[in-house]
Coordinates of C-alpha atoms and ligand atoms in Angstrom, one line a residue:
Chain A
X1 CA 0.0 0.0 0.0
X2 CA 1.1 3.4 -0.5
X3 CA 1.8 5.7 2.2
X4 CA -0.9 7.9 3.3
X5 CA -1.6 11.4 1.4
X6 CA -2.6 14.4 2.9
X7 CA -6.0 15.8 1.4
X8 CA -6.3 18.5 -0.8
X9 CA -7.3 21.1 1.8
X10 CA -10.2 23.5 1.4
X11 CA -8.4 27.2 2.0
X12 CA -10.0 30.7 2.7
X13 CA -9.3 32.9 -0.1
X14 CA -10.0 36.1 -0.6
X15 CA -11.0 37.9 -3.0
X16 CA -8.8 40.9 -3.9
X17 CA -10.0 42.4 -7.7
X18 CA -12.6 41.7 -10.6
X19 CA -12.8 42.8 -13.3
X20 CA -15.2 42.4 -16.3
X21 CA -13.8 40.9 -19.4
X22 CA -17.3 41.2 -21.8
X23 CA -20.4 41.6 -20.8
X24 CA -20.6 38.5 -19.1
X25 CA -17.4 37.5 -18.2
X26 CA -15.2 38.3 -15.3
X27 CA -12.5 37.7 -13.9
X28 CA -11.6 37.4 -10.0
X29 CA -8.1 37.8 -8.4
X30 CA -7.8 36.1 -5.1
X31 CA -5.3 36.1 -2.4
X32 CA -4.6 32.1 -1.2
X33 CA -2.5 31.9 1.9
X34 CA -1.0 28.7 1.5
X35 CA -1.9 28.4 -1.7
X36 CA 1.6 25.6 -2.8
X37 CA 1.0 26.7 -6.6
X38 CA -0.2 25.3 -9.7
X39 CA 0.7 24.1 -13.0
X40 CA -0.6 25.7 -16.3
X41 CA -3.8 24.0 -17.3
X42 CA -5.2 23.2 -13.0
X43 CA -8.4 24.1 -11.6
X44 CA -9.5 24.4 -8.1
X45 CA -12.6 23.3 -6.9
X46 CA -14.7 26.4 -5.3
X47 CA -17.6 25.7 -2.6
X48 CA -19.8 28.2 -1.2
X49 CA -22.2 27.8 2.1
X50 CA -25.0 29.1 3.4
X51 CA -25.9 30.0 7.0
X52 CA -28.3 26.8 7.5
X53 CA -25.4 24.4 6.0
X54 CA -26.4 24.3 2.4
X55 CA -23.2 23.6 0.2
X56 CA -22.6 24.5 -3.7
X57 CA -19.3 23.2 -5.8
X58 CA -17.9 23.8 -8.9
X59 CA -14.9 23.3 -10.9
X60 CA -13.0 26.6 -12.0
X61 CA -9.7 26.9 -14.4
X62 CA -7.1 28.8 -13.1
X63 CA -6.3 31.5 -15.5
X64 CA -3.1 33.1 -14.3
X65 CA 0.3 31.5 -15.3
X66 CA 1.3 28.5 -13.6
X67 CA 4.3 28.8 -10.3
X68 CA 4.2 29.2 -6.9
X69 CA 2.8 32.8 -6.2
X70 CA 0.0 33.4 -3.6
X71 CA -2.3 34.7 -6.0
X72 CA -4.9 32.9 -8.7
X73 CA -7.2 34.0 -11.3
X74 CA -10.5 33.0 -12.2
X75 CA -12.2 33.5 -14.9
X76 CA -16.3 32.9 -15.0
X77 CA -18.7 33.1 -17.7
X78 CA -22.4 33.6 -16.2
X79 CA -24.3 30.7 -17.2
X80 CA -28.3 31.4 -17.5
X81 CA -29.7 30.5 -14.1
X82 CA -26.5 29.8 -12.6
X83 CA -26.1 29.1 -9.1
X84 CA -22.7 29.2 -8.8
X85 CA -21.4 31.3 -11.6
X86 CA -24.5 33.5 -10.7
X87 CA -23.4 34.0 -7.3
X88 CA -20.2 34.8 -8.3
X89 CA -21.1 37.8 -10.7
X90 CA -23.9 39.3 -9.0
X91 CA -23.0 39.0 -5.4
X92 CA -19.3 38.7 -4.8
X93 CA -17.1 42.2 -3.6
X94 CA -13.8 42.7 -3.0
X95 CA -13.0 41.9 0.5
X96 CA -15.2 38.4 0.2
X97 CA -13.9 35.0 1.7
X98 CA -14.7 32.0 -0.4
X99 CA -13.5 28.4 0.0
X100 CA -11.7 26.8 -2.8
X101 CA -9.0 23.8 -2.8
X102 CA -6.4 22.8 -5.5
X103 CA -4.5 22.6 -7.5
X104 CA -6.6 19.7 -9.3
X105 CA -6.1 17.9 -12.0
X106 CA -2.9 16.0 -13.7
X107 CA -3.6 15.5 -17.0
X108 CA -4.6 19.0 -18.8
X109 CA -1.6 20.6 -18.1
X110 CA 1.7 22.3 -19.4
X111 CA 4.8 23.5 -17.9
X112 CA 7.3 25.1 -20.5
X113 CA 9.5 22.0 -19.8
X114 CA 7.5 20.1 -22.1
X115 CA 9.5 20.6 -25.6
X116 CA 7.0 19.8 -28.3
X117 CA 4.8 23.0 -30.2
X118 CA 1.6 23.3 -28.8
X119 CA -1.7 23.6 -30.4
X120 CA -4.2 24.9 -28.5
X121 CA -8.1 25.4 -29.4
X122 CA -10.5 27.6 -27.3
X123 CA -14.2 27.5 -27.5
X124 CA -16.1 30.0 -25.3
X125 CA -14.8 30.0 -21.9
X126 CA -12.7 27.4 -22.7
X127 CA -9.8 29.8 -23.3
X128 CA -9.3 30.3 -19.5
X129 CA -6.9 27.6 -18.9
X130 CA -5.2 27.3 -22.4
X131 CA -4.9 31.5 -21.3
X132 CA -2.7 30.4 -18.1
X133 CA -0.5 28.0 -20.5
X134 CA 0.0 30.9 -22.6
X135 CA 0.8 32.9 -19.9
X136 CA 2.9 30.4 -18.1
X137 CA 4.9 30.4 -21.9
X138 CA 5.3 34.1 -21.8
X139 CA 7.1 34.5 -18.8
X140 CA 9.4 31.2 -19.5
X141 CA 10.0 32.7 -22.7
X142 CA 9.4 29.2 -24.5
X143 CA 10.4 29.3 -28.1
X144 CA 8.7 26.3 -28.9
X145 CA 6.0 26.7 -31.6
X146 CA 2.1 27.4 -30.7
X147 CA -0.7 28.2 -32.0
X148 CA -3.9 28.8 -31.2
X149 CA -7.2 28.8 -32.7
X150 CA -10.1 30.7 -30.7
X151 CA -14.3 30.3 -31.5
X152 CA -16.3 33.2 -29.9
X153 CA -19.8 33.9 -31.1
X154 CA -19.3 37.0 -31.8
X155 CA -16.4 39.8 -31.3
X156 CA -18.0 41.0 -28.1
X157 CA -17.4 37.6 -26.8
X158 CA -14.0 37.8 -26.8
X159 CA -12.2 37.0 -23.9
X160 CA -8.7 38.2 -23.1
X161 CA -8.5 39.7 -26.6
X162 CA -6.0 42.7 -26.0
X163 CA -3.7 40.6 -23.9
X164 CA -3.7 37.6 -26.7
X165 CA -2.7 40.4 -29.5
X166 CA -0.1 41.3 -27.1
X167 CA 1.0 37.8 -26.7
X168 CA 1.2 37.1 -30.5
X169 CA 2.8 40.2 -31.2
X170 CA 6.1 39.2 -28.3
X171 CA 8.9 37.5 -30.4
X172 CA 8.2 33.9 -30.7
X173 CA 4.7 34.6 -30.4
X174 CA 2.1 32.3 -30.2
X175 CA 0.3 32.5 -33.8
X176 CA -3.3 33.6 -33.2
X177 CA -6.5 32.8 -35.1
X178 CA -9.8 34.1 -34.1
X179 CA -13.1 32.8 -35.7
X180 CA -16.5 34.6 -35.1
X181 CA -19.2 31.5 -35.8
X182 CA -22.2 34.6 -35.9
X183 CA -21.9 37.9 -37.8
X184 CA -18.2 39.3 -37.6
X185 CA -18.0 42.8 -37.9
X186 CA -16.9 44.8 -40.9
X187 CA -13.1 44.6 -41.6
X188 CA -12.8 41.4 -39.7
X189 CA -9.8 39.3 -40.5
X190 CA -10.6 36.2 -39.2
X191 CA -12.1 33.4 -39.5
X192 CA -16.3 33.4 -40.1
X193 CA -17.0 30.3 -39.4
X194 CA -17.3 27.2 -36.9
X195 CA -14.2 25.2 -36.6
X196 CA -14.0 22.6 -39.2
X197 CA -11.1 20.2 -40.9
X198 CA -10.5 22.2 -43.4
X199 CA -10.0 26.0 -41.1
X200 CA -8.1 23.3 -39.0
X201 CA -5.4 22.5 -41.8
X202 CA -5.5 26.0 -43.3
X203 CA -4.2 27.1 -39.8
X204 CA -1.5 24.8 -40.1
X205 CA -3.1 22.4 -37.0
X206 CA -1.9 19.5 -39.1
X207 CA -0.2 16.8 -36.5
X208 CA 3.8 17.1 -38.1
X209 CA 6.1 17.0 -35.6
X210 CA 4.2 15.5 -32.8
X211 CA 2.9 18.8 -30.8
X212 CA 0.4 19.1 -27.9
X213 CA -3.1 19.6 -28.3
X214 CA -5.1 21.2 -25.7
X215 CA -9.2 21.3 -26.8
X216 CA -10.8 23.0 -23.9
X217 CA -14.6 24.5 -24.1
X218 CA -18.2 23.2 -24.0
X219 CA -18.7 19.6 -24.3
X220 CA -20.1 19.4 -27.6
X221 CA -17.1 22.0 -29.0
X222 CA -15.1 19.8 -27.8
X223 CA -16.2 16.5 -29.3
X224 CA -16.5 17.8 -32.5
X225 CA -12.9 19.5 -32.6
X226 CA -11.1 16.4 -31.1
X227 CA -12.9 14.3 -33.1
X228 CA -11.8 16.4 -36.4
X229 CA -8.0 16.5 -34.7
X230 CA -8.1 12.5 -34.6
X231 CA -9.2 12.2 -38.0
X232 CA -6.3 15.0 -39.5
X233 CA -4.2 11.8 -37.8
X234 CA -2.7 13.4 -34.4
X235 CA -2.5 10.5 -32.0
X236 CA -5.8 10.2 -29.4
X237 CA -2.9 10.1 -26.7
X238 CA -1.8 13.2 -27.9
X239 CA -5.0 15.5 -27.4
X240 CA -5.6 16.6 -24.1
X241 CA -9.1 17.4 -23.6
X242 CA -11.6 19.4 -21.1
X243 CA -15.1 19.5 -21.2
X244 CA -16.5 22.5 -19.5
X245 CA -20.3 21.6 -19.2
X246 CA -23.1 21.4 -21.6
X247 CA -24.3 24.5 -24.1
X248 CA -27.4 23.9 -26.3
X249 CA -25.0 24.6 -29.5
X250 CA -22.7 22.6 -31.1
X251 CA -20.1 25.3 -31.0
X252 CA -19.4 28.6 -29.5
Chain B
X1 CA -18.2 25.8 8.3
X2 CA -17.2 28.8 6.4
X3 CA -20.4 30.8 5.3
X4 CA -20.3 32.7 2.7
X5 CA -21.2 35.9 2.9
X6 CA -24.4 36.2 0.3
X7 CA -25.2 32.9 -0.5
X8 CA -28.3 32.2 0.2
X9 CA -28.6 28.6 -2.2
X10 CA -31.9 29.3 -3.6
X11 CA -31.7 27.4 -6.4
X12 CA -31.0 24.6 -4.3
X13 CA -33.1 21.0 -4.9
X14 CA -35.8 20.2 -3.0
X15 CA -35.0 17.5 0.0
X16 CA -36.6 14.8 -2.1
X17 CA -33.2 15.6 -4.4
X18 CA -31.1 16.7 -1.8
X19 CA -31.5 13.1 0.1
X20 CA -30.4 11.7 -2.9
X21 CA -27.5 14.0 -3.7
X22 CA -23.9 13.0 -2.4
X23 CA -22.0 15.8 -0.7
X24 CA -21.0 18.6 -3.4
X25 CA -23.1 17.4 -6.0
X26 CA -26.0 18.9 -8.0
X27 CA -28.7 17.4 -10.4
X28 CA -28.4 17.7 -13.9
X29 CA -31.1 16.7 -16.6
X30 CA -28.2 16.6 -19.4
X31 CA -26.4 13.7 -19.6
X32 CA -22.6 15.2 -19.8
X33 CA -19.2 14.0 -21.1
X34 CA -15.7 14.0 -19.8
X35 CA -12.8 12.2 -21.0
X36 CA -9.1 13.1 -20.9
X37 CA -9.0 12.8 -24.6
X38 CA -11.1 12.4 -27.7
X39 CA -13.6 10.2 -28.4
X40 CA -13.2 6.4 -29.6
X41 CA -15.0 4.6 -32.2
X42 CA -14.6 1.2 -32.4
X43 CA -17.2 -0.9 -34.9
X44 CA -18.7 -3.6 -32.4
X45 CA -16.8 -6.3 -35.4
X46 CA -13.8 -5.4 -34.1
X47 CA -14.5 -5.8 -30.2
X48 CA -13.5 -8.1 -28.3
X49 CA -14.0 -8.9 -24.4
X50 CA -11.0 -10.3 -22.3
X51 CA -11.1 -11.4 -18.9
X52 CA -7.4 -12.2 -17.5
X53 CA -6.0 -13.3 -14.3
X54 CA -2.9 -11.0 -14.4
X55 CA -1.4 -11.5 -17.5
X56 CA -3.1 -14.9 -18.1
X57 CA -6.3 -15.3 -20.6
X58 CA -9.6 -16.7 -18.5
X59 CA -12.2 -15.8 -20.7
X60 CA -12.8 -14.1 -24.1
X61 CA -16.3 -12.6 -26.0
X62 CA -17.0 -11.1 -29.4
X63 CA -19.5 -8.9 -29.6
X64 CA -22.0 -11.4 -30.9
X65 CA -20.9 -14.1 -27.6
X66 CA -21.2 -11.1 -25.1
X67 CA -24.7 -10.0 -26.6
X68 CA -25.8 -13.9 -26.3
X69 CA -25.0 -13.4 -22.0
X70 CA -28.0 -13.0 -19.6
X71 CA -29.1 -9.4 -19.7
X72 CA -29.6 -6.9 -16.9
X73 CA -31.7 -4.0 -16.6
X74 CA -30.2 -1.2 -14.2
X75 CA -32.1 2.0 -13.2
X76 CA -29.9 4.0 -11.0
X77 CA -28.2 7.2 -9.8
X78 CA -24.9 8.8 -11.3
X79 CA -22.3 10.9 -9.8
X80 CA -19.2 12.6 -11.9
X81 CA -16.3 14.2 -10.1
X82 CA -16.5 17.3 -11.5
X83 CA -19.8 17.9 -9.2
X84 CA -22.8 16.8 -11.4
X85 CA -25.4 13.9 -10.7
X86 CA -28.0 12.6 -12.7
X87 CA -31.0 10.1 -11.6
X88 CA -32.5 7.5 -12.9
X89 CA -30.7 6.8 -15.6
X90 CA -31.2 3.7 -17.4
X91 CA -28.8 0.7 -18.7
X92 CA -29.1 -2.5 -19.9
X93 CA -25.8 -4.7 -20.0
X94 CA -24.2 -8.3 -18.8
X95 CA -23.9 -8.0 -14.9
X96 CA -20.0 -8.5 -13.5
X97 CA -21.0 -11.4 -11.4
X98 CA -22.6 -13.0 -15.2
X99 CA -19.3 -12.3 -16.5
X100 CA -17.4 -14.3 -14.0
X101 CA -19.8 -17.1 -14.4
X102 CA -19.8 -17.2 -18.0
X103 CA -15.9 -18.1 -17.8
X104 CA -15.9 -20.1 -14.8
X105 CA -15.0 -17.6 -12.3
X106 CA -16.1 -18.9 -8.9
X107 CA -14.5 -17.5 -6.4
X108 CA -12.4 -14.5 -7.9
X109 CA -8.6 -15.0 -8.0
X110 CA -7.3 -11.6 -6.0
X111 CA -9.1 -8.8 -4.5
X112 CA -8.0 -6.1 -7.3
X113 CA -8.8 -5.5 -10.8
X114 CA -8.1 -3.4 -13.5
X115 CA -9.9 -2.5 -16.6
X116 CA -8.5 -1.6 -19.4
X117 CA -10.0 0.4 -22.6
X118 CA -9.6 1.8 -25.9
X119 CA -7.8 4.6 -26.0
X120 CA -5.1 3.8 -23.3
X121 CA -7.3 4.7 -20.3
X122 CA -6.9 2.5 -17.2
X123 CA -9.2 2.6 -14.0
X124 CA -8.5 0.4 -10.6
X125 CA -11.4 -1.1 -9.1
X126 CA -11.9 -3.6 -5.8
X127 CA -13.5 -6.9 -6.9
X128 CA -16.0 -6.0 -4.2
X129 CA -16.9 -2.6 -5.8
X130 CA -17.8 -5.4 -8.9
X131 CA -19.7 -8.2 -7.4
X132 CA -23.0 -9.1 -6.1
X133 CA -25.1 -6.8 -8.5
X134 CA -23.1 -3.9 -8.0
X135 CA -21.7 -3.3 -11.6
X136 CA -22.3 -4.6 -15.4
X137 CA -20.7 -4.1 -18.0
X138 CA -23.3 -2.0 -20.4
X139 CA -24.2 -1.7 -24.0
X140 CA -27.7 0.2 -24.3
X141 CA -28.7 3.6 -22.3
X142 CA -32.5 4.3 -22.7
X143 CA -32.9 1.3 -24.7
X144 CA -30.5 2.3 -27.5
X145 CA -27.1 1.5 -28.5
X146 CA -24.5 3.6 -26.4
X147 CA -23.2 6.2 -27.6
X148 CA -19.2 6.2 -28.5
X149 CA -19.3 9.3 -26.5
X150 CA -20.9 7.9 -23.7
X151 CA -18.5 5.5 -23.9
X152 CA -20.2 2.5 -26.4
X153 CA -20.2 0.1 -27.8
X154 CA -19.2 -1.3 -24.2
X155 CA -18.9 0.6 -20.8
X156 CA -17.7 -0.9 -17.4
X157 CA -20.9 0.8 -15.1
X158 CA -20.2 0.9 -11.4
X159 CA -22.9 3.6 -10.0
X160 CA -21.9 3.5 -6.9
X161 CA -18.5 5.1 -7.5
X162 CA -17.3 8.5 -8.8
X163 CA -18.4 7.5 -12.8
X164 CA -14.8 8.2 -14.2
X165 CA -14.5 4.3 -12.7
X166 CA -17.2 3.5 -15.1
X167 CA -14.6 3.0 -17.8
X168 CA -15.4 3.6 -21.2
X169 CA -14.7 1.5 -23.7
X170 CA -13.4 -0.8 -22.2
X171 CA -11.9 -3.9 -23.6
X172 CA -10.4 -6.0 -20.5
X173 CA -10.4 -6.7 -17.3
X174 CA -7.8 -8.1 -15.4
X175 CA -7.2 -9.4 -11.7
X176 CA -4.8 -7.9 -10.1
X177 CA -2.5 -8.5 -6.9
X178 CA -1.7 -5.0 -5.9
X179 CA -4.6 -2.0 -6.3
X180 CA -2.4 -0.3 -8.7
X181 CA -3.6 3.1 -9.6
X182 CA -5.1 3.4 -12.9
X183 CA -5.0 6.4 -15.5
X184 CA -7.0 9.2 -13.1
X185 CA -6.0 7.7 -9.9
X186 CA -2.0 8.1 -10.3
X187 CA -3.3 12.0 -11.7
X188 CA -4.3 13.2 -8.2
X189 CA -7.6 11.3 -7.7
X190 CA -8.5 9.0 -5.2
X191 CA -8.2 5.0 -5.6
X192 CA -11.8 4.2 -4.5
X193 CA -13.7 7.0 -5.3
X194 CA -17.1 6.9 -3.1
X195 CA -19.1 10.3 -3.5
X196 CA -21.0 9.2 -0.2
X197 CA -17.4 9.8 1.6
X198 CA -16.3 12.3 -0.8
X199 CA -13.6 10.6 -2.1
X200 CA -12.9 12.9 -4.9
X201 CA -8.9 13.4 -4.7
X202 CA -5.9 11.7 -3.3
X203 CA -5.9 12.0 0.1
X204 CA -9.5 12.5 0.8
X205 CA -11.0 10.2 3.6
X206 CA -11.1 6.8 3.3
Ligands
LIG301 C1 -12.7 21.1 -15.0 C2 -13.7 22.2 -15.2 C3 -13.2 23.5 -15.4 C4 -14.1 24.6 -15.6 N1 -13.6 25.8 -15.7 C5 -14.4 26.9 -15.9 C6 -13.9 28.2 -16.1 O1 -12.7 28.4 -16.1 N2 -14.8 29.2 -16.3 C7 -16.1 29.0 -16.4 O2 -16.9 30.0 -16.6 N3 -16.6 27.7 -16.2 C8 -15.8 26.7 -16.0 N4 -16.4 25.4 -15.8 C9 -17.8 25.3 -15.7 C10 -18.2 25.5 -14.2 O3 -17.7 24.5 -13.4 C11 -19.8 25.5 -14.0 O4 -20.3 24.4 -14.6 C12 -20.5 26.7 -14.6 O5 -19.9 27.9 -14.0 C13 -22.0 26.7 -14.4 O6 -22.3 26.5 -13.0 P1 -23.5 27.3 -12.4 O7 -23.6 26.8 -10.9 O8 -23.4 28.7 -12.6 O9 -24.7 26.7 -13.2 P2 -25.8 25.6 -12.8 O10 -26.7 26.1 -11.7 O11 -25.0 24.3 -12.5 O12 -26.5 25.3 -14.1 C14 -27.6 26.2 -14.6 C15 -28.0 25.8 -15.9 O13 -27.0 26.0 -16.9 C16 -26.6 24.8 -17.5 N5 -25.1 24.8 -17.5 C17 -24.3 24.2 -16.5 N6 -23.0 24.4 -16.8 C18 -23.0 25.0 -18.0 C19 -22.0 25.5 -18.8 N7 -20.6 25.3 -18.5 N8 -22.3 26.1 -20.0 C20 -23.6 26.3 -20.3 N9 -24.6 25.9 -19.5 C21 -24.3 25.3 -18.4 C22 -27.2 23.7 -16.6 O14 -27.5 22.5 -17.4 C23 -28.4 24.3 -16.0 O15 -29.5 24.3 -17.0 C24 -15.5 24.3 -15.6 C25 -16.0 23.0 -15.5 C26 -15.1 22.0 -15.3 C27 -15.6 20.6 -15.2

């Protein structure tokens, strides 16, 4: 048998900035005493209570680059009817004290150690944690190849956008695709459609020279784009997947 | 406890729910997916059952010798990891203990077992979790084939436990000595995996 494990213990964070990143998306900085850091790619769980007992969880990404600071980002979209994301747009204030625990999760991450190019594709909210492996990139000033490909709805929807030009624009770059899957504006350069085989080989998401692949959005964004990734030939093993919850489209 | 300040939980389920609700969980009509990768199709002419004692073949099924095993009917709860649960959900599939029986399997060999699937993904499971009614191995939800995303042709169903030790597509299943961890179990979760005890990561009460 192995030797015992401590838990993952639930901590009192606090909440220290938010900021809106569209009109319904923000993003919540919290201080974690204790907090023993995170790779790119993590999420914590969150848990809120009320006075007679009554307990709430969800899963959040961490957005903020992956190390050992004291501070994490989240990132929520507010889902229709929401209890939890909800809560967490309407009612949380700087100041608040929420219970989350983490780092979780072993599988969907990155550190910059890891020497293959990346490919990375976002649906929706599903940029938040491919966001902290860019981030987490950035700062090891990675030369390794990546690209990303990002499906918003529309260009209001865009999460992060200033901060991702910034990104691609840093030498070594990662190479940024947006695609608007409902009426881009006038001038837009991207792409206009959902994300399909053939917008996945024109943006050169082909699997030569065995990269990473990171899918992260709403579930049914996410079958559809692994499945396409599979058939192009990368290797199952190779795509790392995260499912986010259900949407009533196929794609963001 | 650690209130927090504003929640009141309105949108909470009623206590009918709630009594059925592990700790941390909430009810979902949707029926979602999670999987560490993509999905995998494989035709039902090119799967195969094995049962193995270690590395040792017991038992073996086609498709067309598994379909021809008794078949159970299962309506029961489901609890995911990442916080959802969904009730009354229905399978039909080939019990464990039928399994065993249909190679011979009297008294099972070791206490451990591993299933193995499609795809590379492992999950550890105690031959107790397995036995007396407890798990099947299922081909139909809501009377229909299973879904490849849902993890058909052929999923290991063990409702009791957190449902990423319901493997999908799995292909074997092998006694074990030692209660190695499997693919999401050496990743930070926890070996057994009962939402009643909350057994969601390493390290989480046994
Ligand atoms: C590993 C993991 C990481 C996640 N990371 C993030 C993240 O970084 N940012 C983020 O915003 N969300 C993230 N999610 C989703 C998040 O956990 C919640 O599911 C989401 O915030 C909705 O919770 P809620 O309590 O507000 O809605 P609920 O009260 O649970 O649901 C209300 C209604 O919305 C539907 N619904 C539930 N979830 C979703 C969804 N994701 N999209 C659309 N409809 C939904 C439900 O079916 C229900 O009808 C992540 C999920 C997982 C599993």
């Amino acid at each position: 048998m192995n030797a015992p494990v401590a838990s993952i213990p639930w901590l009192v964070a606090t909440v220290v900035a938010i900021r809106s990143e569209t009109a319904s998306v923000k993003t919540m900085t919290f201080d974690v005493p204790c907090w023993p850091g995170h790779l790119a790619g993590q999420h914590v769980d969150l848990r809120l209570t009320a006075e007679d007992g009554y307990v709430a969880q969800r899963s959040y990404s961490i957005a903020s680059a992956g190390g050992l600071g004291s501070r994490i980002d989240l990132t929520v979209d507010l889902v229709a009817d929401g209890e939890v994301s909800g809560f967490l747009h309407e009612e949380l204030t700087v100041g608040d004290r929420i219970e989350l625990r983490g780092p979780i999760g072993g599988y969907f991450v990155w550190s910059p150690r890891q020497d293959n190019g990346l490919l990375l594709v976002a649906g929706g909210a599903g940029i938040v944690p491919l966001m902290s492996i860019l981030r987490t990139r950035a700062s090891a000033k990675s030369k390794r190849p990546a690209r990303l490909l990002y499906s918003s709805r529309n260009a209001d929807r865009i999460i992060y956008g200033d901060e991702l030009d910034a990104l691609a624009a840093l030498p070594n770059g990662v190479v940024l695709t947006h695609t608007i899957t409902r009426g881009a504006p006038p001038g837009w350069r991207g792409e206009r459609s959902r994300i399909g085989r053939v917008m996945l080989t024109r943006r050169e998401f082909m699997p030569a020279d065995d990269p990473d692949v990171f899918v992260c959005g709403p579930t049914a964004f996410v079958e559809t784009v692994a499945g396409h990734l599979v058939a192009m030939g990368h290797a199952a093993s190779k795509v790392r997947t995260e499912r986010f919850g259900p949407t009533g489209e196929q794609q963001e | 406890m650690h209130v927090t300040r504003g929640f009141k939980g309105e949108r909470r389920p009623g206590m009918a729910d709630r009594a059925r609700l592990p700790p941390g969980q909430f009810l979902t009509p949707e029926f979602p997916v999670l999987t560490a990768g993509p999905t995998i199709h494989t035709p039902v002419d090119h799967w195969k059952l094995a049962l193995q004692n270690g590395g040792s073949l017991i038992a073996t099924w086609t498709w067309d010798q598994f379909e021809a095993l008794p078949q159970t009917e299962l309506q029961t709860d489901i609890h995911c990891v990442t916080k959802w649960s969904k009730f009354d959900t229905r399978w039909r599939g080939v019990t464990i203990d039928d399994i065993f029986r249909a190679a011979a399997v009297e008294v099972p060999p070791t206490s451990y077992l591993m299933a193995y699937c499609d795809g590379g993904y492992t999950t550890n499971l105690l031959v107790s979790d397995l036995i007396k009614g407890r798990a099947m191995i299922a081909t139909r939800f809501d009377d229909l084939p299973l879904l490849p995303s849902h993890g058909g042709p052929a999923r290991l169903l063990v409702p009791h436990l957190y449902f990423w030790k319901s493997a999908k597509w799995v292909r074997r299943l092998a006694f074990r000595n030692e209660d190695d961890p499997g693919f999401w179990e050496s990743r930070g979760y926890h070996r057994r995996g009962d939402p009643w005890r909350e057994q969601r990561y390493d390290g989480d009460p046994e």
